[in-house]
Every structure is written in structure tokens, then in C-alpha cells.
Short mmCIF file of C-alpha atoms in Angstrom, two decimals:
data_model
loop_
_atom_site.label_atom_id
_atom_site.label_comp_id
_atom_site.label_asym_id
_atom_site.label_seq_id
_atom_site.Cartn_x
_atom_site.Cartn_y
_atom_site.Cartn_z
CA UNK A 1 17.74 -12.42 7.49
CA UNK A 2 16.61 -9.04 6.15
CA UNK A 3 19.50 -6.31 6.07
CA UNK A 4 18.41 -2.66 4.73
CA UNK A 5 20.81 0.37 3.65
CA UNK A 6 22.22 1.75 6.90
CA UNK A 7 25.54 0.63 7.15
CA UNK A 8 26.56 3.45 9.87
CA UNK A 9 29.46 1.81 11.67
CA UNK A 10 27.93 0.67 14.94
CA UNK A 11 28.11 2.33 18.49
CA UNK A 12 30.23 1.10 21.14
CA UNK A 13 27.34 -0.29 23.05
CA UNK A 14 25.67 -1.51 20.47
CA UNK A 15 28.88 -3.79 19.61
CA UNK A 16 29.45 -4.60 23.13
CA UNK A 17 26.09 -6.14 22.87
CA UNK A 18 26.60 -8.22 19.71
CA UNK A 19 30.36 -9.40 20.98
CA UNK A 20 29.03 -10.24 24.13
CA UNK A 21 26.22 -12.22 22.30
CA UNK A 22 28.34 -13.57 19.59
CA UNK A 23 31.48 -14.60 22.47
CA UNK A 24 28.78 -17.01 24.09
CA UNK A 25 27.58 -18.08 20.83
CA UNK A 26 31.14 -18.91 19.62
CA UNK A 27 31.87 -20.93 23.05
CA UNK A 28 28.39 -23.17 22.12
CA UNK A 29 29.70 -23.70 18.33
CA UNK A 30 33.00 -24.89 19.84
CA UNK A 31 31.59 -27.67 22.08
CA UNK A 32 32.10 -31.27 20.59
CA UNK A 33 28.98 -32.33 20.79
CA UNK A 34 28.40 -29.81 17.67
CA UNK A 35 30.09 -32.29 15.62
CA UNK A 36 28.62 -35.32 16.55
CA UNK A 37 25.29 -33.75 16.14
CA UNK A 38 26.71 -32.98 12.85
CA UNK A 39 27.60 -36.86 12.19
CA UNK A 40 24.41 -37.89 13.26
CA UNK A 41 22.50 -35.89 10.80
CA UNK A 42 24.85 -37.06 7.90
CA UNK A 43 23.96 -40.59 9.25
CA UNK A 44 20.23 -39.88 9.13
CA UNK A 45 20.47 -37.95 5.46
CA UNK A 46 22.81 -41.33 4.17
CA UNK A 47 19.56 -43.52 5.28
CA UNK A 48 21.62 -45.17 7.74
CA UNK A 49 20.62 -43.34 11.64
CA UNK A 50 21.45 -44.10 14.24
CA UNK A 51 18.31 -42.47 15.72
CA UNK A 52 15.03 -40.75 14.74
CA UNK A 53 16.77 -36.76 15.19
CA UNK A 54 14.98 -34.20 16.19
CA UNK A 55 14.31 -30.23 15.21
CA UNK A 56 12.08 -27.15 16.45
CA UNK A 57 11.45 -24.39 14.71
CA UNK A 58 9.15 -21.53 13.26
CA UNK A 59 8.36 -20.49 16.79
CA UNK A 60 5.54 -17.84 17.94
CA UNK A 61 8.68 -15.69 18.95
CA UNK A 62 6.25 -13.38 19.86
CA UNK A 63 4.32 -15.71 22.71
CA UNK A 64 7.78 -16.05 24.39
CA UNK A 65 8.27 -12.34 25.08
CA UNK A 66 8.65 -10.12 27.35
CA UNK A 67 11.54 -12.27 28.44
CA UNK A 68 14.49 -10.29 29.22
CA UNK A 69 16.63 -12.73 27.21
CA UNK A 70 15.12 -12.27 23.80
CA UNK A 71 14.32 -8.35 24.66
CA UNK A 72 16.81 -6.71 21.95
CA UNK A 73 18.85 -3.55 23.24
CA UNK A 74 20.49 -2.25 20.19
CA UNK A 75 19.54 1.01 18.81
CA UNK A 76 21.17 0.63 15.41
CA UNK A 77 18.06 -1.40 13.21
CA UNK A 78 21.14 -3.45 11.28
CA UNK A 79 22.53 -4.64 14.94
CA UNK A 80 19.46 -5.30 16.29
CA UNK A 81 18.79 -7.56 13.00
CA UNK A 82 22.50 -9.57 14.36
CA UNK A 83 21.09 -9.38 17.90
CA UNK A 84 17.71 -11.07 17.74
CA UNK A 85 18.99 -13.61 15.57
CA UNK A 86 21.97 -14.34 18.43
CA UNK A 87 19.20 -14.02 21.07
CA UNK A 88 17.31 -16.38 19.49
CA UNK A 89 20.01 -18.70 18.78
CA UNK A 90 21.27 -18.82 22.89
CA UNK A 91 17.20 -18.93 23.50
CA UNK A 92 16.60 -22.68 21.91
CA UNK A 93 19.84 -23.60 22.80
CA UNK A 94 19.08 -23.26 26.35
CA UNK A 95 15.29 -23.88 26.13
CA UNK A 96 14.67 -26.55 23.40
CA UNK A 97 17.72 -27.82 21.14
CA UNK A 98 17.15 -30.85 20.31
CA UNK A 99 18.93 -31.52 17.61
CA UNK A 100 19.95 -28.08 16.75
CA UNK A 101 23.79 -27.50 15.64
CA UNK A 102 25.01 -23.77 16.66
CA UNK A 103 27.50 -23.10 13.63
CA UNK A 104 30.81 -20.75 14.63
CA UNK A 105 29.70 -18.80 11.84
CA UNK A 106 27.13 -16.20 10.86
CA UNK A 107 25.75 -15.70 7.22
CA UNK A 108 25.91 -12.08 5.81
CA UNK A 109 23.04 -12.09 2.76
CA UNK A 110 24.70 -10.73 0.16
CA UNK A 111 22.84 -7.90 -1.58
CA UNK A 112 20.78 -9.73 -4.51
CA UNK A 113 17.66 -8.18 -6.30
CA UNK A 114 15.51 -10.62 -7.54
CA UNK A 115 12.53 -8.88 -9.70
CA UNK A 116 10.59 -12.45 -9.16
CA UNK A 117 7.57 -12.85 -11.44
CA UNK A 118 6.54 -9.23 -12.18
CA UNK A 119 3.25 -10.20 -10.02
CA UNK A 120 2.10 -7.83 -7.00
CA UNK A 121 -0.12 -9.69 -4.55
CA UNK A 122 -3.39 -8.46 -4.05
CA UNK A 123 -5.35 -9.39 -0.58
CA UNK A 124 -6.79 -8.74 2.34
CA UNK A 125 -5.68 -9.95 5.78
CA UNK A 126 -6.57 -10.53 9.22
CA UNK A 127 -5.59 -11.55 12.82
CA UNK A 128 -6.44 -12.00 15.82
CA UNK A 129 -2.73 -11.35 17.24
CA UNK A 130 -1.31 -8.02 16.39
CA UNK A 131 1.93 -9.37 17.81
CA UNK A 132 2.02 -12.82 15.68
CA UNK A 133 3.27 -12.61 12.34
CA UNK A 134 0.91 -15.33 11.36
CA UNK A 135 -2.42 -14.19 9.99
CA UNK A 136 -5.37 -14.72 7.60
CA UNK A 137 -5.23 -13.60 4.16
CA UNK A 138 -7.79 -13.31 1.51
CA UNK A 139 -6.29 -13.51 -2.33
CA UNK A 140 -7.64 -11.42 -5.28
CA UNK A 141 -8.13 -13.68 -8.86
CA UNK A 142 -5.42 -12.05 -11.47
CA UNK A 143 -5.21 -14.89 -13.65
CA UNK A 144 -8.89 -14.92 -15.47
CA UNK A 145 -8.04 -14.35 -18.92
CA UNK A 146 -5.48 -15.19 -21.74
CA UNK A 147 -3.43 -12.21 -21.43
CA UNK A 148 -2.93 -12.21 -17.81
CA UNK A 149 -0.57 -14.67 -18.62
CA UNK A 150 1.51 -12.30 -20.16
CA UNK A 151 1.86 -10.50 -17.32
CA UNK A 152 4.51 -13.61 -15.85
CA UNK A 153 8.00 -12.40 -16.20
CA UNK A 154 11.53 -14.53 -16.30
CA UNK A 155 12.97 -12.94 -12.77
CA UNK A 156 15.89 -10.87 -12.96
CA UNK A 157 19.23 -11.31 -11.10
CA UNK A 158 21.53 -8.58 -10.07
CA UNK A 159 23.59 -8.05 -7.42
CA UNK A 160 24.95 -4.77 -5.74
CA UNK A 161 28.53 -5.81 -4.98
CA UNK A 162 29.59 -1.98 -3.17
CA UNK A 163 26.37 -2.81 -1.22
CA UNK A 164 27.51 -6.45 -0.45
CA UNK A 165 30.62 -4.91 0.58
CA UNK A 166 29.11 -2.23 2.98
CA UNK A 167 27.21 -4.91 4.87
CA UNK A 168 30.47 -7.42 5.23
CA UNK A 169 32.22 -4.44 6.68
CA UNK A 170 29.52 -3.62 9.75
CA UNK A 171 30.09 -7.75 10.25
CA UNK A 172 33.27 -7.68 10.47
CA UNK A 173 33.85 -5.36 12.97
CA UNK A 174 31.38 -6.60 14.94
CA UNK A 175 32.23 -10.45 14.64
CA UNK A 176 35.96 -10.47 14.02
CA UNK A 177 37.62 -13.27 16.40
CA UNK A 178 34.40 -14.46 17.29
CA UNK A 179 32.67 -15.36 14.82
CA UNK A 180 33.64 -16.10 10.83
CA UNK A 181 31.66 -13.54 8.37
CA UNK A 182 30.24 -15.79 5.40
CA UNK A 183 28.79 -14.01 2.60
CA UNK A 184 26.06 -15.69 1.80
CA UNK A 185 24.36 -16.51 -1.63
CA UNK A 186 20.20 -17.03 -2.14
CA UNK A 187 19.00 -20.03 -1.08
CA UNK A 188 16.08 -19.69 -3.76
CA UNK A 189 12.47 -20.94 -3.15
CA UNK A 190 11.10 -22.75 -6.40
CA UNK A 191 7.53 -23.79 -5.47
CA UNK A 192 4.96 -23.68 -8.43
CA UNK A 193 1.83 -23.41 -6.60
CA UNK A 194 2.21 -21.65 -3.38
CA UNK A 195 2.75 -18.60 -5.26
CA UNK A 196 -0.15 -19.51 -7.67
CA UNK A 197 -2.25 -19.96 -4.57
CA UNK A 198 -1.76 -15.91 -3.88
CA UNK A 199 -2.33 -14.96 -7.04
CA UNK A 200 -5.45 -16.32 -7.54
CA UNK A 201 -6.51 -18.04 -4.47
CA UNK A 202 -6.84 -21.50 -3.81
CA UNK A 203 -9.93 -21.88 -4.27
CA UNK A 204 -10.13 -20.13 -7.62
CA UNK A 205 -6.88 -21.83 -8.84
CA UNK A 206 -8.46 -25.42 -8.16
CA UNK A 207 -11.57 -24.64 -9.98
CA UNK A 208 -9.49 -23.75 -13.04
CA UNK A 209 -7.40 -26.85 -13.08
CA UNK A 210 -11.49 -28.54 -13.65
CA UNK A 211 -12.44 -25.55 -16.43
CA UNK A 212 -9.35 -24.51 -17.61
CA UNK A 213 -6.80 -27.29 -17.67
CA UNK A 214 -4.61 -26.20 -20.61
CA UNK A 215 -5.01 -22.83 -19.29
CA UNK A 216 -3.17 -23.90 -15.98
CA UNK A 217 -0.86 -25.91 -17.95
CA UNK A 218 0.47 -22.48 -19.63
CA UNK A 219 0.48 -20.60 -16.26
CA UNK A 220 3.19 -23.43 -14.74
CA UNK A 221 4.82 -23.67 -17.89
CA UNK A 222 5.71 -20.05 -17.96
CA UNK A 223 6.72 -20.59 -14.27
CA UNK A 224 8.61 -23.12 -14.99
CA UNK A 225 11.05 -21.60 -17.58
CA UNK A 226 11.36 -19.04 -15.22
CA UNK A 227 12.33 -21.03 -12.42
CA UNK A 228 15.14 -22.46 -15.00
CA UNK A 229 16.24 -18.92 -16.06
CA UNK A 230 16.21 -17.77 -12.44
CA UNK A 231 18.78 -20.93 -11.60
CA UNK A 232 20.72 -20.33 -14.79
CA UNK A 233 21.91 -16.49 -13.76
CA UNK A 234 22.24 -17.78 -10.04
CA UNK A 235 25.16 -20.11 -11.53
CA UNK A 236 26.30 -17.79 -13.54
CA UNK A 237 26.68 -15.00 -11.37
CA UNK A 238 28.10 -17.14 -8.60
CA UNK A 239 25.13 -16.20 -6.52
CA UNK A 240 23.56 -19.56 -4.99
CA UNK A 241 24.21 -20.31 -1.96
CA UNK A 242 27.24 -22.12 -0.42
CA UNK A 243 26.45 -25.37 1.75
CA UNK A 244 23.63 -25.62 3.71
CA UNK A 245 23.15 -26.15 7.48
CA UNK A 246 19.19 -26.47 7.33
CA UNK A 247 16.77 -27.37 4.23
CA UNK A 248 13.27 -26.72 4.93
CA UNK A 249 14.02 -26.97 8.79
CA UNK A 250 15.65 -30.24 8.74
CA UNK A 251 19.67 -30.62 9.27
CA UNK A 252 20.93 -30.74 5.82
CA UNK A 253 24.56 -32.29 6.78
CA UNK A 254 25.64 -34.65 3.98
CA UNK A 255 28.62 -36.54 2.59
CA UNK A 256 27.33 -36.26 -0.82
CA UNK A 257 27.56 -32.45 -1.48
CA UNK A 258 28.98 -30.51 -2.31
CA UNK A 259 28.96 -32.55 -6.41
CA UNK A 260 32.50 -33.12 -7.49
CA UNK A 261 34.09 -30.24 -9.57
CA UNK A 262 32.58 -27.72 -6.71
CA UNK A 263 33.88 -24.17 -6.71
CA UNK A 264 32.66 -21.88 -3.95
CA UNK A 265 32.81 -19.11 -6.09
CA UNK A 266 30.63 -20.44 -8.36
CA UNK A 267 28.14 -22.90 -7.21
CA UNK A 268 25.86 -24.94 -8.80
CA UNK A 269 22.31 -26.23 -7.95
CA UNK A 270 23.72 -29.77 -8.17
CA UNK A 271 25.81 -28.55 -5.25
CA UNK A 272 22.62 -28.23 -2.81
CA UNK A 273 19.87 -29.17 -1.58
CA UNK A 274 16.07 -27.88 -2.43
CA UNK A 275 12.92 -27.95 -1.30
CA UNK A 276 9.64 -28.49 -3.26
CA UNK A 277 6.04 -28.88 -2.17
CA UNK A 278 2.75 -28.23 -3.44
CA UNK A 279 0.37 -27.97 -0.31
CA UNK A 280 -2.58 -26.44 -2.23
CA UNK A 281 -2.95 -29.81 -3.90
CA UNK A 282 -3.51 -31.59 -0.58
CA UNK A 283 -6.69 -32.63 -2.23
CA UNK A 284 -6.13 -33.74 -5.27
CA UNK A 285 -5.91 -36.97 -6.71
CA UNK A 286 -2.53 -38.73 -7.53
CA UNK A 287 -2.97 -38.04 -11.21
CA UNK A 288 -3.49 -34.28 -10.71
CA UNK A 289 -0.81 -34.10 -8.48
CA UNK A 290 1.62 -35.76 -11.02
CA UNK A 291 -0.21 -34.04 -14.33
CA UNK A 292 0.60 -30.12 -12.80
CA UNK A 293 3.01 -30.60 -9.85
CA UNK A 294 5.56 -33.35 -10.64
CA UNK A 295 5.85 -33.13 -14.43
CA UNK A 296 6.67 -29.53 -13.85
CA UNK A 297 9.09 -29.67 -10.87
CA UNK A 298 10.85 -32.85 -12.51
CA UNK A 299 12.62 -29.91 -14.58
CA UNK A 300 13.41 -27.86 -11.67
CA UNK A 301 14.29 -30.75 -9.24
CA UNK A 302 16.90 -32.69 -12.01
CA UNK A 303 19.13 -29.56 -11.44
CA UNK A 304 19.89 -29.96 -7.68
CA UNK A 305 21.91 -32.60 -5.64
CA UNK A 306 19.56 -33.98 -3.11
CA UNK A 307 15.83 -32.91 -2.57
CA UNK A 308 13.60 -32.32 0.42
CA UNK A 309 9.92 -33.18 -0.86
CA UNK A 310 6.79 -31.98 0.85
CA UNK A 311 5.81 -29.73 3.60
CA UNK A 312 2.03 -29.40 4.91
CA UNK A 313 0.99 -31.85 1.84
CA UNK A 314 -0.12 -35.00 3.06
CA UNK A 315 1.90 -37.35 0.48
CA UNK A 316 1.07 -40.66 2.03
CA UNK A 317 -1.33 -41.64 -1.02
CA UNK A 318 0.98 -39.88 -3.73
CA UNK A 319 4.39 -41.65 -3.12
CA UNK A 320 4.00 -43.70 -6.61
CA UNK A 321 4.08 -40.02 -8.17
CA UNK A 322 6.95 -38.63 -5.72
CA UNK A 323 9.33 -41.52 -6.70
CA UNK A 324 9.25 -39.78 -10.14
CA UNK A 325 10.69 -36.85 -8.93
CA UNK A 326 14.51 -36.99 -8.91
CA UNK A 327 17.22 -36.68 -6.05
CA UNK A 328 14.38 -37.00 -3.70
CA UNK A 329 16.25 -38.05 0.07
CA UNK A 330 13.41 -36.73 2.75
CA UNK A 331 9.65 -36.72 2.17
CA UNK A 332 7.56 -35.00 4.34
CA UNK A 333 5.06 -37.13 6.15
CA UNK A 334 2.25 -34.10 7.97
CA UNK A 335 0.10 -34.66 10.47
CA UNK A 336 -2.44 -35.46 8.08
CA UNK A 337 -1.47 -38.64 6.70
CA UNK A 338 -2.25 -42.30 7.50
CA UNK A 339 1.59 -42.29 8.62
CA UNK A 340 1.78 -46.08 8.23
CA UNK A 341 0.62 -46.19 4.55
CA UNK A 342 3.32 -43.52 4.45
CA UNK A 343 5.83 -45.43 5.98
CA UNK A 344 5.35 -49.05 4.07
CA UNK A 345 5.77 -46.51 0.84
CA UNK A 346 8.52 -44.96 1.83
CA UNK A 347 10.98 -48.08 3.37
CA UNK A 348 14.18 -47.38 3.43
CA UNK A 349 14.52 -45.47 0.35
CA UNK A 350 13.93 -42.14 1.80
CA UNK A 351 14.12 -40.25 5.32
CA UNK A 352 10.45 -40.48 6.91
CA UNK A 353 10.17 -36.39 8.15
CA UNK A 354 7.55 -36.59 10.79
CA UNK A 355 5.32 -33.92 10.65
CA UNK A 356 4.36 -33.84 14.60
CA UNK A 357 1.20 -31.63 15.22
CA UNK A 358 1.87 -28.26 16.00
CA UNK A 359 -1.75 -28.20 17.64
CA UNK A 360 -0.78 -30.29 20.76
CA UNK A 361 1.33 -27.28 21.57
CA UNK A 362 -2.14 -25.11 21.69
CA UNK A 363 -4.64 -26.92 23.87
CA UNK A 364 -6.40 -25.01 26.96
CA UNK A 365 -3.68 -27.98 28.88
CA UNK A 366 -0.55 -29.17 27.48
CA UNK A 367 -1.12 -33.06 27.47
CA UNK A 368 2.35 -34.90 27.58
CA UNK A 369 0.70 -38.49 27.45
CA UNK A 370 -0.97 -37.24 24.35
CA UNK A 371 2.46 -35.84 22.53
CA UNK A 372 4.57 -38.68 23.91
CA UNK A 373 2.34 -41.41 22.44
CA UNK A 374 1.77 -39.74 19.26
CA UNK A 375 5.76 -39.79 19.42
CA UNK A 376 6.26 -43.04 20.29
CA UNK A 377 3.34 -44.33 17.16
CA UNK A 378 5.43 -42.65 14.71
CA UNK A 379 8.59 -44.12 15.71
CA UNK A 380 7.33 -47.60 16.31
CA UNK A 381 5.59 -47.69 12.90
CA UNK A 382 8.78 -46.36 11.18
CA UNK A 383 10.81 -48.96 13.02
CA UNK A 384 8.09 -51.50 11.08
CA UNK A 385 8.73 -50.58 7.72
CA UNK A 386 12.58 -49.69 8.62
CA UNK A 387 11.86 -45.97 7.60
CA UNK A 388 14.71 -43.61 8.72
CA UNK A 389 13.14 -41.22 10.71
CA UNK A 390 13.13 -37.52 11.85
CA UNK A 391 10.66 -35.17 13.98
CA UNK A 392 10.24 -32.05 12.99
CA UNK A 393 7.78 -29.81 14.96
CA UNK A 394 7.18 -26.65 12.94
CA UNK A 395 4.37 -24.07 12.12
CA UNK A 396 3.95 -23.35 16.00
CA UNK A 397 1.55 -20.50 15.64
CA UNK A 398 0.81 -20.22 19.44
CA UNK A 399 1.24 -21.96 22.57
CA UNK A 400 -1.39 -20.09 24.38
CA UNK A 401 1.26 -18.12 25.95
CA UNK A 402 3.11 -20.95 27.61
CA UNK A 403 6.52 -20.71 26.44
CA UNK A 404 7.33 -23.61 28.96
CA UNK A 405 5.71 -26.32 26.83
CA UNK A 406 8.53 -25.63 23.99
CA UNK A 407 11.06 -27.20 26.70
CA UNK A 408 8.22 -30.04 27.79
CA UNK A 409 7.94 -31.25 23.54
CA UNK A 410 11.52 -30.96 23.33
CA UNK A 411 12.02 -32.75 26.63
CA UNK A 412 9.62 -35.48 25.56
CA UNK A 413 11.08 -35.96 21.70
CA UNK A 414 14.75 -36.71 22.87
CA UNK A 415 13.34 -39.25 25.09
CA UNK A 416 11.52 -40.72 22.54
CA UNK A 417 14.54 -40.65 19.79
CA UNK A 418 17.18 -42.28 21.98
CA UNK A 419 14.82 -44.72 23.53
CA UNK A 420 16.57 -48.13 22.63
CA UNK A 421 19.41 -47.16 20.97
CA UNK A 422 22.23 -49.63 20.60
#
């Protein structure tokens, strides 16, 4: 959640919006049901579920306007930022929750500066939806020679406390015995290669990993270190984030974080979860995958408590070279794996994150038959191989303007997941 430098105390209607919103919001956090969904994700993250569970997200927000629920009303640009996130909240909670838990409190980011890499992306996009966020993009080579490796920085971290301050104040008065005001640290995002792939392009970076192998070796080394430097100001400015309600869009409720010694003013990576992935190496062999993606995020990995692996990746044929990576608990399993090679490597000894295709949500005609039995495949062949399970439908970049077929998957995957359940 983006917050700029406004900080103008907010109108009277525009808080009567946000209290109104954030008074329903607070009545949904306090239902019991919050809790057990709660419970149920610890269950699933301890490798012991009850169920396969079940989450929705990175919707075409877009596709599902003009509906008079989501249409913001605010006039103030740092209320309307509270307001569509509320909307949006009440919107899958009546339309497709799943598995969703609405928390009775709202994250304020706190005002960190992060100078990243020193790298400005070069590229050209496209689309073919001005209102979809979602669009092509076509990345410039700046990483041809030996001294555009100098040009990688270690990132920076500072933090604008007064600013901090100025944004907790507009919260408070508008969520004050509602909801609690939580100022929030950076969740930081540590991938090696999806940043690589803008700098150079995919394509370009892949052929240098054949012509220049030592050459790519120094580019994630560099990366690397600064990753490392990056975490080491984080902990030492008291700037990571507290615990986590989602990693990577998956519930991230766990017995076993925060690490013992915890201080939530200063917490550590080993206090969280992270994410890693590497999607550009989709097609690349095990050892290539281990030689520039897991010998490298080892390093970065080590540092945290638990680990969410994987994202778009199909990993079914790398697993020997994902067990090397530590404090790995999920592994994403996309829609383009052989899911049970996936699942007779993965047992018990991970959480299987289904990957359900986003695709089936795009057809001319939503087929149910079609997503039900791909549902029902996954969960049977997980049952085989006693894989603890999830569904996770993300990436949803349309649904042909048919906002209905958001409640229809969601409709379909709770059937599937508490199917049989002693």
C-alpha cells in the first residue's frame, strides 16, 4: 500500500466513509470463524491439515468495476488509498473468501527509502487494456560489458520517522476504536533473477549464462551481498516487518515464529517468513538452476525462519536442488508441472501450493466440470503421496468481464477442500 506526502487531516465525509468502511470491517475481523481459519492455516503450515485451504488473489480489480461497491468516494488521494483497500477487503469477503482471514487491524507502511540497486529500468510496454495494470513489456540489455557491473549498488536504508509519524496520525483519527493502527515495517522482496530479467531481458540474460557464465556469476554475486547488506540495516534499524498474515499469497499463520528472543522493535529475518523464486529459469536444467539460483539464495534464505519457494517456476523436476535450500515449508507447484512427479517429491516434507490455472477463469465459457476436475486431480494425487495441500488461484489477468466466475471458482474450491473431511 502506497502512501504519498499529503497528510492534510481528512474531511468529515471523507472519514465518515472510511469509519463506515472500517466499522463493517471490524464486525468481520471479530467473527470466530476468523480464528479458526487462523488455526487451520497454522495446521496446514505445521504439515499436519486438516484440509487442502484455499486463497484468491491478484484480481483484475479493474474487470469487476463499475460496481458501486468497489467505486471509491473519497476526495482526499491518502483516504481513498484506506478506502479501496477496505472496499476491496468487504468485496472478497462477500464475493469469494475462501480461506481469507479479515485481520481487526490495518498496516500503516512506515516511511522507508530504499535506493535498491542504483539500476533504472529501461523498456517499452504495451496493452491491450488501458484499464488492467497488467501489460507487455519489452527490456533494454544494460549488462553487456565488464563495467556495467559496477554500476550495481549495496541499497540504502533510511527511514523518515516525522514522515512515519504524519501518516500514523491521519490513521489514527480515522481508525481509532475501530480498527488498531500497526506501523508497519518492509516486507522486502529478495529475488535474484526477476530483477535481472528487466535489466537485461530474459532472453538476453539466458544467452549469457551459455557465453558468459563467470560473467553472470559476478552479476548475482554482487546481488547477493547486497541482498545481505539490505537485511543487515533492516535489523538494525528495526525496520522489517512484524508478523505476517500472507507470504506470497498464502496464509502465513505459524506456531514457529516469531524465533525465540523476538523483540518487535527490532525484528529479525529469522523472525519471518520469505519468498524466493526464480521463474526466468523455468527452462533450465536442474544443474543451472542450482549453479546460479540456489547456491546464491542459500545465503539469503539461511537468514529467515520459514521459506515460501517458487512462484510461476515449474519445480516439479528441480526438487533434489530445492531441498538444498534451507527453511523451505511451501513449494510452489504451477500449472505447468507434471503435479504428480511434484507431489511423490515433495511427501510430507513440505506444503504442496497448487498453482490452479488462472486461464480457466478466461475462456469465451466458464467451464465448472473443467475447474472442478482439475481440482479434484490435484487433491486426489496429493492425498497419494500424503502431500499437505493448498490452492492458490493467482495471476487472474482477466475474466472476460465476468466478475461472477470469481464466486463460481471459489464456490467450486471449498467444495473440493472439505470434501471428505473427518
Amino acid at each position: 500500500m502506497a502512501i504519498g506526502r499529503l497528510h492534510s487531516m481528512p474531511s468529515k465525509r471523507d472519514k465518515e466513509i472510511i469509519r463506515e468502511l472500517a466499522a463493517r470491517t471490524e464486525e468481520i475481523a471479530a467473527l470466530p470463524m476468523q480464528e479458526e481459519k487462523r488455526r487451520l492455516w497454522r495446521k496446514l503450515n505445521a504439515r499436519n491439515p486438516e484440509r487442502p485451504m484455499v486463497m484468491m488473489d491478484q484480481v483484475c480489480w479493474n474487470e469487476l468495476l463499475p460496481d458501486d461497491d468497489l467505486m471509491p468516494r473519497c476526495e482526499d488521494a491518502e483516504c481513498r488509498t484506506y478506502e479501496i483497500l477496505l472496499r476491496r477487503i468487504l468485496y472478497q469477503w462477500r464475493h469469494f473468501r475462501v480461506d481469507m482471514v479479515v485481520e481487526p487491524f490495518i498496516r500503516i507502511p512506515k516511511a522507508i527509502h530504499n535506493t535498491g540497486f542504483g539500476i533504472e529500468i529501461k523498456e517499452e510496454t504495451v496493452t491491450t487494456d488501458t484499464a488492467n495494470d497488467v501489460i507487455g513489456h519489452r527490456f533494454f540489455n544494460q549488462f553487456e560489458t565488464e563495467e556495467d557491473l559496477e554500476k550495481i549498488r549495496t541499497p540504502k536504508i533510511t527511514h523518515d520517522a516525522g514522515e512515519t509519524g504524519l501518516r500514523l496520525a491521519v490513521a489514527h483519527e480515522l481508525f481509532d476504536g475501530l480498527l488498531e493502527v500497526r506501523a508497519e515495517g518492509m516486507d522486502p522482496y529478495l529475488s535474484l533473477w526477476d530483477p535481472i530479467a528487466t535489466w537485461m531481458g530474459v532472453e538476453n540474460a539466458l544467452y549469457a549464462l551459455m557465453e558468459k557464465p563467470q560473467y553472470m556469476h559476478r552479476l548475482a554475486a554482487r546481488m547477493t551481498e547486497g541482498y545481505l547488506g539490505l537485511l543487515d540495516q533492516l535489523e538494525a534499524l528495526g525496520l522489517l516487518c512484524g508478523p505476517q498474515s500472507l507470504i506470497h499469497c498464502t496464509g502465513a499463520y505459524t506456531d514457529e515464529l516469531p524465533a525465540p528472543g523476538y523483540n518487535p522493535e527490532k525484528p529479525r529475518a529469522k523472525d519471518r517468513w520469505m519468498f524466493g523464486l526464480a521463474q526466468m529459469f523455468s527452462a533450465v536444467s536442474p544443474a543451472t538452476f542450482k549453479e546460479y539460483e540456489v547456491d546464491y539464495t542459500i545465503r539469503i534464505c539461511e537468514r529467515f525462519g520459514l521459506v515460501y519457494y517458487g512462484c510461476c517456476d515449474p519445480l516439479d523436476g528441480k526438487m533434489d536442488e530445492v531441498r538444498r535450500i534451507p527453511n523451505v515449508r511451501k513449494v510452489s507447484m504451477s500449472p505447468w508441472v507434471n503435479e504428480a512427479r511434484g507431489a511423490e517429491a515433495i511427501g510430507r516434507d513440505y506444503v504442496y501450493s497448487r498453482k490452479p490455472n488462472p486461464a480457466f477463469l478466461a475462456y469465451d465459457t466458464f467451464d465448472e466440470d473443467l475447474v472442478r476436475r482439475d481440482l479434484l486431480h490435484t487433491r486426489e494425487i496429493c492425498a497419494r503421496y500424503d502431500c499437505p495441500l493448498e490452492f492458490i488461484l493467482k495471476d487472474i489477468s482477466t475474466l472476460r468481464y465476468h466478475p461472477e466466475r470469481l464466486s463460481r471458482w471459489a464456490a467450486i474450491a471449498m467444495e473440493v477442500a472439505e470434501a471428505g473431511n473427518t
